[in-house]
Amino acid sequence: MQQADPSDSKANWNQRESVLLARYAMHSCDSQGREHPEHGHPYRGPFQRDRDRILHSSAFRRLSGKMQVFTGDMGDYHRTRLTHTHEVASLARTIGRTLRLNEDLIEAMALLHDIGHPPFGHCGEDVLSDCLKHHGGFSHNQFAMDLVTKIEQRYTDYPGLNLTHEVLSGQQFRSDKRNSETQMLEIQVVDAADSIAYDSHDVDDALKLGLLEWRQLDGLELVERAKRSVPLDSIEESLRRPLLVHTLLDLQMGDFLRHSSQLLEPVAGLTSQEVCRACIKLQMSPGIEQEKRQLERFLFENVYRHERLVEVRDKAAMRLRQLYKSLADHPERLPERARHWARSWGNERAVGAYLAGMTDRFCDEQYLLLVEMGRPCGVDWS
Ligand code: MG
């Protein structure tokens, strides 16, 4: 097969984007590039390469062993952190294509958005944040940056995945949302898709797991709106749940797209940077936004604080905290790689990073071996 000429490929790429993307999209030719410059690829654009680097990273694969809201021992129907990530990427790409934004950049940032979650979801994050409160704290968004700039190893000359400035700044924006300078439309789309995905699938999972009953949803405005679209009450239960979730997704996606399209109309002639400076905020219409907030408050009170989840989270928090203490008190028990980090970052942050990279099951195994059975040394992530 004849090798493609990289210079032709770049010209074709830019031409393709100039036809398909709106002016306010982030065009690949305007990318600020990578910390370590690279030659262009024969047939992939810079954001496609970022997407592939994230997809092929070990931290991404470990998302399959990390809980979203419900733990693995509660069943195998509900979302894991990995399936949630794919749902977010799918919704975000749909929005991006409809609004003529850069779909490759959106996909890369969507696949990255939850990669820094520690074991046991937000409960794990709270424990690590508390354990590290005198050592810089912990946030999953910041840990995602550490993973792709310091911890993942792919190249001989430097650590990390050498992602483009745009993908990194999108993730950095998630770490510090007060920084309005970095609000590219593409990262706003990922944020919106994340919220649309989890509000909808948490209803689905909670119903399936029996944490919610149908009657509890009565009176929720977004659910009532869904019932006006489809006759949910007259449909058999096995079909009612997927239909509700599908309708909730559709209502939120449709409204976000309609409202955001209207917001973008007056700025159609601006570039990506100009739209950032103008602080254009993509969002749903105020009515649906309010109904969505009501659903979120309901989920917070009735699902995330459900006694079955609280019990699971308390146990997980206890194990993670004891594992942290055991390793922080005896850093010589860290595996070699984490001892190497400790020399640069200090013991506490190295222990935090080692724990944050674990899957739920690996964390449980290490707790059993190191804390309960007193094994002398931990092992590196599998
Ligand atoms: Mg998410």
PDB file of N, CA, C and O and ligand atoms in Angstrom, residues 84 113-114 194, ligand 1:
ATOM      1  N   HIS A  84     -20.175   4.530  31.796  1.00  0.00           N
ATOM      2  CA  HIS A  84     -20.620   5.933  31.902  1.00  0.00           C
ATOM      3  C   HIS A  84     -19.815   6.806  30.935  1.00  0.00           C
ATOM      4  O   HIS A  84     -20.373   7.638  30.215  1.00  0.00           O
ATOM      5  N   HIS A 113     -12.538  12.550  30.712  1.00  0.00           N
ATOM      6  CA  HIS A 113     -13.120  13.380  31.771  1.00  0.00           C
ATOM      7  C   HIS A 113     -13.181  12.711  33.145  1.00  0.00           C
ATOM      8  O   HIS A 113     -13.077  13.384  34.166  1.00  0.00           O
ATOM      9  N   ASP A 114     -13.315  11.391  33.217  1.00  0.00           N
ATOM     10  CA  ASP A 114     -13.422  10.715  34.524  1.00  0.00           C
ATOM     11  C   ASP A 114     -12.247   9.788  34.796  1.00  0.00           C
ATOM     12  O   ASP A 114     -12.307   8.973  35.715  1.00  0.00           O
ATOM     13  N   ASP A 194     -22.082  14.889  30.284  1.00  0.00           N
ATOM     14  CA  ASP A 194     -21.825  14.174  31.543  1.00  0.00           C
ATOM     15  C   ASP A 194     -23.064  14.259  32.435  1.00  0.00           C
ATOM     16  O   ASP A 194     -23.576  13.252  32.932  1.00  0.00           O
TER      17      ASP A 194
HETATM   18 MG    MG B   1     -18.658  11.729  34.474  1.00  0.00          MG
END
